[in-house]
């Protein structure tokens, strides 16, 4: 299931689809299938244009991010928080050491802020090596170095070093929470990833408080053209589509509490 989900995403992301239809158009021209050539060329161009030169991606991501609004202020008390993996550059840190953060690094930064503000709280770090080959350090291992560098004692950390997917995050975390007598934790992950995460954790019967971070949209996005940042537009579209593939797929196999979980 894990490898299958990775392959589905590799083949299903917008730029991969654009390449597929471009290759199909080339094959169609070589075998003199004019209809296949024309339709495939148009689809390839359309996908590229939408991905690179429209705000479709930002608009989709914004919808996901707005699903669970962040609380107006910090909690009065905090016993525990769960931070999901995906905030580190595993390949780089495996080769170079340290704790290189990626675009989702706000997950760890916000967790660090709260851990320093609430010294009595425990931090559950959930994330192993999510690569197909399994050759890299996992998020939990890297995150431990990050928190230790900023003075967070190791005995405050509860580590799940084996989970590769959000579903495994929830399953493994449930066991760790029971072992450590923890409940009512904040769930810290990217805003666009929060609906799927909450649905999966709810399905496992885990009591959490959504705490979204790492926003990618302004909250004021509208559908339109944008010729100024094609690479970012394509990245946002890929992020939004990936989450919706995950939402639909997890709901289809019964791993989430609803197709589009909400507050």
PDB file of C-alpha atoms in Angstrom:
ATOM      1  CA  UNK A   1       0.000   0.000   0.000  1.00  0.00           C
ATOM      2  CA  UNK A   2       2.833   2.389   0.880  1.00  0.00           C
ATOM      3  CA  UNK A   3       4.744   1.825  -2.363  1.00  0.00           C
ATOM      4  CA  UNK A   4       1.507   1.935  -4.383  1.00  0.00           C
ATOM      5  CA  UNK A   5       0.572   5.329  -2.916  1.00  0.00           C
ATOM      6  CA  UNK A   6       4.022   6.698  -3.763  1.00  0.00           C
ATOM      7  CA  UNK A   7       3.767   5.468  -7.355  1.00  0.00           C
ATOM      8  CA  UNK A   8       0.265   6.885  -7.770  1.00  0.00           C
ATOM      9  CA  UNK A   9       1.532  10.300  -6.752  1.00  0.00           C
ATOM     10  CA  UNK A  10       4.637  10.151  -8.968  1.00  0.00           C
ATOM     11  CA  UNK A  11       2.443   9.403 -11.984  1.00  0.00           C
ATOM     12  CA  UNK A  12      -0.522  11.565 -10.992  1.00  0.00           C
ATOM     13  CA  UNK A  13       1.057  14.937 -10.246  1.00  0.00           C
ATOM     14  CA  UNK A  14       0.384  17.698 -12.793  1.00  0.00           C
ATOM     15  CA  UNK A  15       3.831  17.888 -14.420  1.00  0.00           C
ATOM     16  CA  UNK A  16       3.975  14.104 -14.764  1.00  0.00           C
ATOM     17  CA  UNK A  17       0.580  14.153 -16.472  1.00  0.00           C
ATOM     18  CA  UNK A  18       1.738  16.937 -18.792  1.00  0.00           C
ATOM     19  CA  UNK A  19       4.789  14.871 -19.725  1.00  0.00           C
ATOM     20  CA  UNK A  20       2.625  11.766 -20.251  1.00  0.00           C
ATOM     21  CA  UNK A  21       0.283  13.545 -22.658  1.00  0.00           C
ATOM     22  CA  UNK A  22       3.243  15.145 -24.411  1.00  0.00           C
ATOM     23  CA  UNK A  23       4.819  11.727 -24.927  1.00  0.00           C
ATOM     24  CA  UNK A  24       1.476  10.337 -26.072  1.00  0.00           C
ATOM     25  CA  UNK A  25       1.202  13.155 -28.622  1.00  0.00           C
ATOM     26  CA  UNK A  26       4.650  12.297 -29.949  1.00  0.00           C
ATOM     27  CA  UNK A  27       3.718   8.627 -30.253  1.00  0.00           C
ATOM     28  CA  UNK A  28       0.467   9.579 -31.958  1.00  0.00           C
ATOM     29  CA  UNK A  29       2.327  11.653 -34.534  1.00  0.00           C
ATOM     30  CA  UNK A  30       4.766   8.814 -35.227  1.00  0.00           C
ATOM     31  CA  UNK A  31       1.975   6.319 -35.886  1.00  0.00           C
ATOM     32  CA  UNK A  32      -0.121   8.903 -37.783  1.00  0.00           C
ATOM     33  CA  UNK A  33      -2.989   9.119 -35.315  1.00  0.00           C
ATOM     34  CA  UNK A  34      -4.001  12.729 -35.768  1.00  0.00           C
ATOM     35  CA  UNK A  35      -6.824  12.699 -33.193  1.00  0.00           C
ATOM     36  CA  UNK A  36      -4.585  11.256 -30.470  1.00  0.00           C
ATOM     37  CA  UNK A  37      -1.834  13.732 -31.337  1.00  0.00           C
ATOM     38  CA  UNK A  38      -4.083  16.792 -31.260  1.00  0.00           C
ATOM     39  CA  UNK A  39      -5.991  15.868 -28.091  1.00  0.00           C
ATOM     40  CA  UNK A  40      -2.856  14.828 -26.193  1.00  0.00           C
ATOM     41  CA  UNK A  41      -1.017  17.997 -27.215  1.00  0.00           C
ATOM     42  CA  UNK A  42      -3.915  20.192 -26.104  1.00  0.00           C
ATOM     43  CA  UNK A  43      -4.201  18.376 -22.763  1.00  0.00           C
ATOM     44  CA  UNK A  44      -0.467  18.682 -22.135  1.00  0.00           C
ATOM     45  CA  UNK A  45      -0.533  22.423 -22.893  1.00  0.00           C
ATOM     46  CA  UNK A  46      -3.664  22.950 -20.810  1.00  0.00           C
ATOM     47  CA  UNK A  47      -2.205  21.187 -17.760  1.00  0.00           C
ATOM     48  CA  UNK A  48       1.035  23.154 -18.046  1.00  0.00           C
ATOM     49  CA  UNK A  49      -0.787  26.466 -18.427  1.00  0.00           C
ATOM     50  CA  UNK A  50      -3.061  25.857 -15.427  1.00  0.00           C
ATOM     51  CA  UNK A  51      -0.161  24.655 -13.290  1.00  0.00           C
ATOM     52  CA  UNK A  52       2.289  27.414 -14.220  1.00  0.00           C
ATOM     53  CA  UNK A  53       0.223  30.493 -14.986  1.00  0.00           C
ATOM     54  CA  UNK A  54      -2.920  30.409 -12.852  1.00  0.00           C
ATOM     55  CA  UNK A  55      -3.692  30.684  -9.144  1.00  0.00           C
ATOM     56  CA  UNK A  56      -5.567  27.368  -9.139  1.00  0.00           C
ATOM     57  CA  UNK A  57      -3.023  25.737  -6.838  1.00  0.00           C
ATOM     58  CA  UNK A  58      -3.063  28.577  -4.319  1.00  0.00           C
ATOM     59  CA  UNK A  59      -6.856  28.586  -4.345  1.00  0.00           C
ATOM     60  CA  UNK A  60      -7.072  24.828  -3.668  1.00  0.00           C
ATOM     61  CA  UNK A  61      -4.455  25.011  -0.907  1.00  0.00           C
ATOM     62  CA  UNK A  62      -6.258  27.961   0.663  1.00  0.00           C
ATOM     63  CA  UNK A  63      -9.458  25.941   0.924  1.00  0.00           C
ATOM     64  CA  UNK A  64      -7.607  23.183   2.760  1.00  0.00           C
ATOM     65  CA  UNK A  65      -5.866  25.663   5.070  1.00  0.00           C
ATOM     66  CA  UNK A  66      -9.090  27.451   5.992  1.00  0.00           C
ATOM     67  CA  UNK A  67     -10.848  24.213   6.954  1.00  0.00           C
ATOM     68  CA  UNK A  68      -9.425  24.263  10.486  1.00  0.00           C
ATOM     69  CA  UNK A  69      -8.858  27.847  11.698  1.00  0.00           C
ATOM     70  CA  UNK A  70      -6.066  28.253  14.169  1.00  0.00           C
ATOM     71  CA  UNK A  71      -7.125  29.201  17.729  1.00  0.00           C
ATOM     72  CA  UNK A  72      -6.852  32.915  18.489  1.00  0.00           C
ATOM     73  CA  UNK A  73      -4.358  32.461  21.319  1.00  0.00           C
ATOM     74  CA  UNK A  74      -2.122  29.942  23.025  1.00  0.00           C
ATOM     75  CA  UNK A  75      -3.754  27.441  25.381  1.00  0.00           C
ATOM     76  CA  UNK A  76      -3.958  28.219  29.075  1.00  0.00           C
ATOM     77  CA  UNK A  77      -2.130  24.973  29.792  1.00  0.00           C
ATOM     78  CA  UNK A  78      -0.454  22.394  27.608  1.00  0.00           C
ATOM     79  CA  UNK A  79       0.459  18.830  28.542  1.00  0.00           C
ATOM     80  CA  UNK A  80       1.467  17.440  25.173  1.00  0.00           C
ATOM     81  CA  UNK A  81       1.745  18.107  21.464  1.00  0.00           C
ATOM     82  CA  UNK A  82       2.136  15.872  18.447  1.00  0.00           C
ATOM     83  CA  UNK A  83       4.230  17.134  15.548  1.00  0.00           C
ATOM     84  CA  UNK A  84       3.999  15.223  12.280  1.00  0.00           C
ATOM     85  CA  UNK A  85       7.063  14.556  10.142  1.00  0.00           C
ATOM     86  CA  UNK A  86       7.747  16.163   6.798  1.00  0.00           C
ATOM     87  CA  UNK A  87       9.628  19.248   8.012  1.00  0.00           C
ATOM     88  CA  UNK A  88      13.199  18.118   7.324  1.00  0.00           C
ATOM     89  CA  UNK A  89      15.364  17.415   4.296  1.00  0.00           C
ATOM     90  CA  UNK A  90      16.086  13.782   5.045  1.00  0.00           C
ATOM     91  CA  UNK A  91      18.459  13.157   2.139  1.00  0.00           C
ATOM     92  CA  UNK A  92      20.608  16.178   2.976  1.00  0.00           C
ATOM     93  CA  UNK A  93      20.780  15.545   6.727  1.00  0.00           C
ATOM     94  CA  UNK A  94      21.637  11.881   6.188  1.00  0.00           C
ATOM     95  CA  UNK A  95      24.629  12.952   4.129  1.00  0.00           C
ATOM     96  CA  UNK A  96      25.663  16.068   6.030  1.00  0.00           C
ATOM     97  CA  UNK A  97      24.227  15.705   9.529  1.00  0.00           C
ATOM     98  CA  UNK A  98      22.484  18.505  11.384  1.00  0.00           C
ATOM     99  CA  UNK A  99      18.811  19.324  10.971  1.00  0.00           C
ATOM    100  CA  UNK A 100      18.118  20.996   7.633  1.00  0.00           C
ATOM    101  CA  UNK A 101      14.492  22.167   7.491  1.00  0.00           C
ATOM    102  CA  UNK A 102      12.365  22.199   4.364  1.00  0.00           C
ATOM    103  CA  UNK A 103       9.383  24.386   3.425  1.00  0.00           C
ATOM    104  CA  UNK A 104       7.339  22.795   6.222  1.00  0.00           C
ATOM    105  CA  UNK A 105       9.898  23.746   8.856  1.00  0.00           C
ATOM    106  CA  UNK A 106       7.276  25.827  10.688  1.00  0.00           C
ATOM    107  CA  UNK A 107       6.036  22.553  12.172  1.00  0.00           C
ATOM    108  CA  UNK A 108       9.224  22.212  14.217  1.00  0.00           C
ATOM    109  CA  UNK A 109       9.663  25.928  14.876  1.00  0.00           C
ATOM    110  CA  UNK A 110       6.151  26.275  16.307  1.00  0.00           C
ATOM    111  CA  UNK A 111       6.601  23.111  18.360  1.00  0.00           C
ATOM    112  CA  UNK A 112       9.856  24.511  19.749  1.00  0.00           C
ATOM    113  CA  UNK A 113       8.150  27.780  20.665  1.00  0.00           C
ATOM    114  CA  UNK A 114       5.416  25.976  22.551  1.00  0.00           C
ATOM    115  CA  UNK A 115       7.854  23.572  24.200  1.00  0.00           C
ATOM    116  CA  UNK A 116       9.836  26.517  25.557  1.00  0.00           C
ATOM    117  CA  UNK A 117       6.700  28.339  26.720  1.00  0.00           C
ATOM    118  CA  UNK A 118       5.262  25.230  28.433  1.00  0.00           C
ATOM    119  CA  UNK A 119       8.251  23.448  30.025  1.00  0.00           C
ATOM    120  CA  UNK A 120       5.975  20.818  31.559  1.00  0.00           C
ATOM    121  CA  UNK A 121       4.705  19.622  28.172  1.00  0.00           C
ATOM    122  CA  UNK A 122       5.752  16.474  26.329  1.00  0.00           C
ATOM    123  CA  UNK A 123       6.510  16.423  22.595  1.00  0.00           C
ATOM    124  CA  UNK A 124       5.495  13.452  20.467  1.00  0.00           C
ATOM    125  CA  UNK A 125       7.571  13.419  17.272  1.00  0.00           C
ATOM    126  CA  UNK A 126       6.004  11.183  14.642  1.00  0.00           C
ATOM    127  CA  UNK A 127       7.926  10.414  11.473  1.00  0.00           C
ATOM    128  CA  UNK A 128      10.248   7.819  10.006  1.00  0.00           C
ATOM    129  CA  UNK A 129      11.867   7.570   6.588  1.00  0.00           C
ATOM    130  CA  UNK A 130       9.093   8.091   4.041  1.00  0.00           C
ATOM    131  CA  UNK A 131      11.210   7.316   0.979  1.00  0.00           C
ATOM    132  CA  UNK A 132      10.536   4.216  -1.115  1.00  0.00           C
ATOM    133  CA  UNK A 133      14.073   2.927  -0.641  1.00  0.00           C
ATOM    134  CA  UNK A 134      14.210   3.580   3.114  1.00  0.00           C
ATOM    135  CA  UNK A 135      17.837   4.728   3.060  1.00  0.00           C
ATOM    136  CA  UNK A 136      17.573   7.998   4.979  1.00  0.00           C
ATOM    137  CA  UNK A 137      17.297   9.231   8.535  1.00  0.00           C
ATOM    138  CA  UNK A 138      13.703   9.634   9.649  1.00  0.00           C
ATOM    139  CA  UNK A 139      12.062  12.869  10.733  1.00  0.00           C
ATOM    140  CA  UNK A 140      11.935  11.870  14.403  1.00  0.00           C
ATOM    141  CA  UNK A 141      15.684  11.208  14.528  1.00  0.00           C
ATOM    142  CA  UNK A 142      16.487  14.519  12.866  1.00  0.00           C
ATOM    143  CA  UNK A 143      13.931  16.395  14.971  1.00  0.00           C
ATOM    144  CA  UNK A 144      15.506  15.077  18.155  1.00  0.00           C
ATOM    145  CA  UNK A 145      18.770  16.757  17.169  1.00  0.00           C
ATOM    146  CA  UNK A 146      16.864  19.959  16.411  1.00  0.00           C
ATOM    147  CA  UNK A 147      15.108  20.109  19.777  1.00  0.00           C
ATOM    148  CA  UNK A 148      18.228  19.100  21.692  1.00  0.00           C
ATOM    149  CA  UNK A 149      20.178  21.930  20.059  1.00  0.00           C
ATOM    150  CA  UNK A 150      17.676  24.384  21.547  1.00  0.00           C
ATOM    151  CA  UNK A 151      17.718  22.953  25.048  1.00  0.00           C
ATOM    152  CA  UNK A 152      14.675  20.663  25.003  1.00  0.00           C
ATOM    153  CA  UNK A 153      15.535  17.710  27.243  1.00  0.00           C
ATOM    154  CA  UNK A 154      15.410  14.284  25.629  1.00  0.00           C
ATOM    155  CA  UNK A 155      13.158  12.923  28.386  1.00  0.00           C
ATOM    156  CA  UNK A 156      10.431  15.299  27.203  1.00  0.00           C
ATOM    157  CA  UNK A 157      10.465  13.741  23.722  1.00  0.00           C
ATOM    158  CA  UNK A 158       8.373  10.734  22.722  1.00  0.00           C
ATOM    159  CA  UNK A 159       9.573   9.412  19.367  1.00  0.00           C
ATOM    160  CA  UNK A 160       7.881   7.416  16.641  1.00  0.00           C
ATOM    161  CA  UNK A 161      10.744   6.583  14.299  1.00  0.00           C
ATOM    162  CA  UNK A 162       9.007   4.105  11.973  1.00  0.00           C
ATOM    163  CA  UNK A 163       5.898   5.759  10.494  1.00  0.00           C
ATOM    164  CA  UNK A 164       6.070   6.514   6.748  1.00  0.00           C
ATOM    165  CA  UNK A 165       2.560   7.846   6.115  1.00  0.00           C
ATOM    166  CA  UNK A 166      -0.016   9.942   7.953  1.00  0.00           C
ATOM    167  CA  UNK A 167      -2.002   6.787   8.664  1.00  0.00           C
ATOM    168  CA  UNK A 168       1.036   5.187  10.293  1.00  0.00           C
ATOM    169  CA  UNK A 169       1.618   8.451  12.199  1.00  0.00           C
ATOM    170  CA  UNK A 170      -1.797   8.059  13.800  1.00  0.00           C
ATOM    171  CA  UNK A 171      -1.558   4.322  14.494  1.00  0.00           C
ATOM    172  CA  UNK A 172       1.886   4.570  16.085  1.00  0.00           C
ATOM    173  CA  UNK A 173       1.064   7.746  17.985  1.00  0.00           C
ATOM    174  CA  UNK A 174      -2.024   6.157  19.513  1.00  0.00           C
ATOM    175  CA  UNK A 175       0.141   3.464  21.059  1.00  0.00           C
ATOM    176  CA  UNK A 176       2.732   5.948  22.301  1.00  0.00           C
ATOM    177  CA  UNK A 177       0.094   8.159  23.898  1.00  0.00           C
ATOM    178  CA  UNK A 178      -1.350   5.177  25.753  1.00  0.00           C
ATOM    179  CA  UNK A 179       2.092   4.089  26.962  1.00  0.00           C
ATOM    180  CA  UNK A 180       2.876   7.563  28.297  1.00  0.00           C
ATOM    181  CA  UNK A 181      -0.575   8.419  29.682  1.00  0.00           C
ATOM    182  CA  UNK A 182      -1.044  11.386  27.364  1.00  0.00           C
ATOM    183  CA  UNK A 183      -4.266  12.757  25.863  1.00  0.00           C
ATOM    184  CA  UNK A 184      -5.771  15.986  24.522  1.00  0.00           C
ATOM    185  CA  UNK A 185      -2.565  16.883  22.693  1.00  0.00           C
ATOM    186  CA  UNK A 186      -2.188  19.613  20.119  1.00  0.00           C
ATOM    187  CA  UNK A 187      -1.786  18.202  16.609  1.00  0.00           C
ATOM    188  CA  UNK A 188       0.808  20.311  14.798  1.00  0.00           C
ATOM    189  CA  UNK A 189       1.085  20.015  11.032  1.00  0.00           C
ATOM    190  CA  UNK A 190       0.779  22.144   7.917  1.00  0.00           C
ATOM    191  CA  UNK A 191      -2.567  23.864   7.401  1.00  0.00           C
ATOM    192  CA  UNK A 192      -3.185  22.149   4.053  1.00  0.00           C
ATOM    193  CA  UNK A 193      -2.451  18.779   5.644  1.00  0.00           C
ATOM    194  CA  UNK A 194      -4.708  19.297   8.656  1.00  0.00           C
ATOM    195  CA  UNK A 195      -8.051  18.026   7.232  1.00  0.00           C
ATOM    196  CA  UNK A 196      -6.595  14.651   6.261  1.00  0.00           C
ATOM    197  CA  UNK A 197      -4.586  14.384   9.487  1.00  0.00           C
ATOM    198  CA  UNK A 198      -7.576  15.163  11.715  1.00  0.00           C
ATOM    199  CA  UNK A 199      -9.749  12.670   9.835  1.00  0.00           C
ATOM    200  CA  UNK A 200      -7.201   9.904  10.302  1.00  0.00           C
ATOM    201  CA  UNK A 201      -6.573  10.669  13.981  1.00  0.00           C
ATOM    202  CA  UNK A 202     -10.323  10.829  14.645  1.00  0.00           C
ATOM    203  CA  UNK A 203     -10.776   7.449  12.978  1.00  0.00           C
ATOM    204  CA  UNK A 204      -8.217   6.043  15.421  1.00  0.00           C
ATOM    205  CA  UNK A 205     -10.139   7.567  18.341  1.00  0.00           C
ATOM    206  CA  UNK A 206      -7.328   9.945  19.293  1.00  0.00           C
ATOM    207  CA  UNK A 207      -8.367  13.113  21.129  1.00  0.00           C
ATOM    208  CA  UNK A 208      -6.441  16.019  19.572  1.00  0.00           C
ATOM    209  CA  UNK A 209      -6.665  19.793  19.197  1.00  0.00           C
ATOM    210  CA  UNK A 210      -5.814  20.955  15.641  1.00  0.00           C
ATOM    211  CA  UNK A 211      -2.956  23.451  15.584  1.00  0.00           C
ATOM    212  CA  UNK A 212      -2.238  24.320  11.935  1.00  0.00           C
ATOM    213  CA  UNK A 213       1.012  26.011  10.873  1.00  0.00           C
ATOM    214  CA  UNK A 214       3.039  26.422   7.677  1.00  0.00           C
ATOM    215  CA  UNK A 215       0.510  28.370   5.635  1.00  0.00           C
ATOM    216  CA  UNK A 216       1.164  28.543   1.887  1.00  0.00           C
ATOM    217  CA  UNK A 217      -1.682  30.878   0.836  1.00  0.00           C
ATOM    218  CA  UNK A 218      -2.547  34.442   1.784  1.00  0.00           C
ATOM    219  CA  UNK A 219      -6.128  33.633   2.779  1.00  0.00           C
ATOM    220  CA  UNK A 220      -7.303  36.078   0.086  1.00  0.00           C
ATOM    221  CA  UNK A 221      -6.680  33.965  -3.014  1.00  0.00           C
ATOM    222  CA  UNK A 222      -9.044  34.092  -5.985  1.00  0.00           C
ATOM    223  CA  UNK A 223      -9.009  32.148  -9.238  1.00  0.00           C
ATOM    224  CA  UNK A 224      -7.132  33.988 -11.962  1.00  0.00           C
ATOM    225  CA  UNK A 225      -3.959  34.254 -13.980  1.00  0.00           C
ATOM    226  CA  UNK A 226      -0.505  34.736 -12.494  1.00  0.00           C
ATOM    227  CA  UNK A 227       2.508  34.968 -14.811  1.00  0.00           C
ATOM    228  CA  UNK A 228       4.939  36.144 -12.121  1.00  0.00           C
ATOM    229  CA  UNK A 229       5.795  32.916 -10.257  1.00  0.00           C
ATOM    230  CA  UNK A 230       5.250  29.822 -12.433  1.00  0.00           C
ATOM    231  CA  UNK A 231       7.377  27.459 -10.341  1.00  0.00           C
ATOM    232  CA  UNK A 232       5.551  28.371  -7.121  1.00  0.00           C
ATOM    233  CA  UNK A 233       2.168  28.079  -8.850  1.00  0.00           C
ATOM    234  CA  UNK A 234       3.055  24.578 -10.035  1.00  0.00           C
ATOM    235  CA  UNK A 235       4.256  23.591  -6.566  1.00  0.00           C
ATOM    236  CA  UNK A 236       1.054  24.804  -4.925  1.00  0.00           C
ATOM    237  CA  UNK A 237      -1.109  22.952  -7.433  1.00  0.00           C
ATOM    238  CA  UNK A 238       0.865  19.772  -6.812  1.00  0.00           C
ATOM    239  CA  UNK A 239       0.447  20.227  -3.042  1.00  0.00           C
ATOM    240  CA  UNK A 240      -3.305  20.768  -3.295  1.00  0.00           C
ATOM    241  CA  UNK A 241      -3.906  17.870  -5.674  1.00  0.00           C
ATOM    242  CA  UNK A 242      -1.776  15.547  -3.568  1.00  0.00           C
ATOM    243  CA  UNK A 243      -3.831  16.310  -0.469  1.00  0.00           C
ATOM    244  CA  UNK A 244      -7.096  15.728  -2.290  1.00  0.00           C
ATOM    245  CA  UNK A 245      -5.817  12.443  -3.700  1.00  0.00           C
ATOM    246  CA  UNK A 246      -4.959  11.502  -0.117  1.00  0.00           C
ATOM    247  CA  UNK A 247      -8.359  12.575   1.197  1.00  0.00           C
ATOM    248  CA  UNK A 248     -10.255  10.586  -1.431  1.00  0.00           C
ATOM    249  CA  UNK A 249      -7.969   7.558  -1.248  1.00  0.00           C
ATOM    250  CA  UNK A 250      -7.971   7.333   2.542  1.00  0.00           C
ATOM    251  CA  UNK A 251     -11.734   7.759   2.655  1.00  0.00           C
ATOM    252  CA  UNK A 252     -12.185   5.028   0.033  1.00  0.00           C
ATOM    253  CA  UNK A 253     -10.264   2.496   2.125  1.00  0.00           C
ATOM    254  CA  UNK A 254     -11.874   3.562   5.413  1.00  0.00           C
ATOM    255  CA  UNK A 255      -8.849   5.198   7.022  1.00  0.00           C
ATOM    256  CA  UNK A 256     -10.413   8.604   7.684  1.00  0.00           C
ATOM    257  CA  UNK A 257     -13.562   9.668   9.475  1.00  0.00           C
ATOM    258  CA  UNK A 258     -14.992  11.689   6.553  1.00  0.00           C
ATOM    259  CA  UNK A 259     -14.216  12.598   2.977  1.00  0.00           C
ATOM    260  CA  UNK A 260     -13.496  16.187   3.964  1.00  0.00           C
ATOM    261  CA  UNK A 261     -13.121  16.394   7.762  1.00  0.00           C
ATOM    262  CA  UNK A 262     -14.037  19.681   9.381  1.00  0.00           C
ATOM    263  CA  UNK A 263     -14.167  21.224  12.859  1.00  0.00           C
TER     264      UNK A 263
END
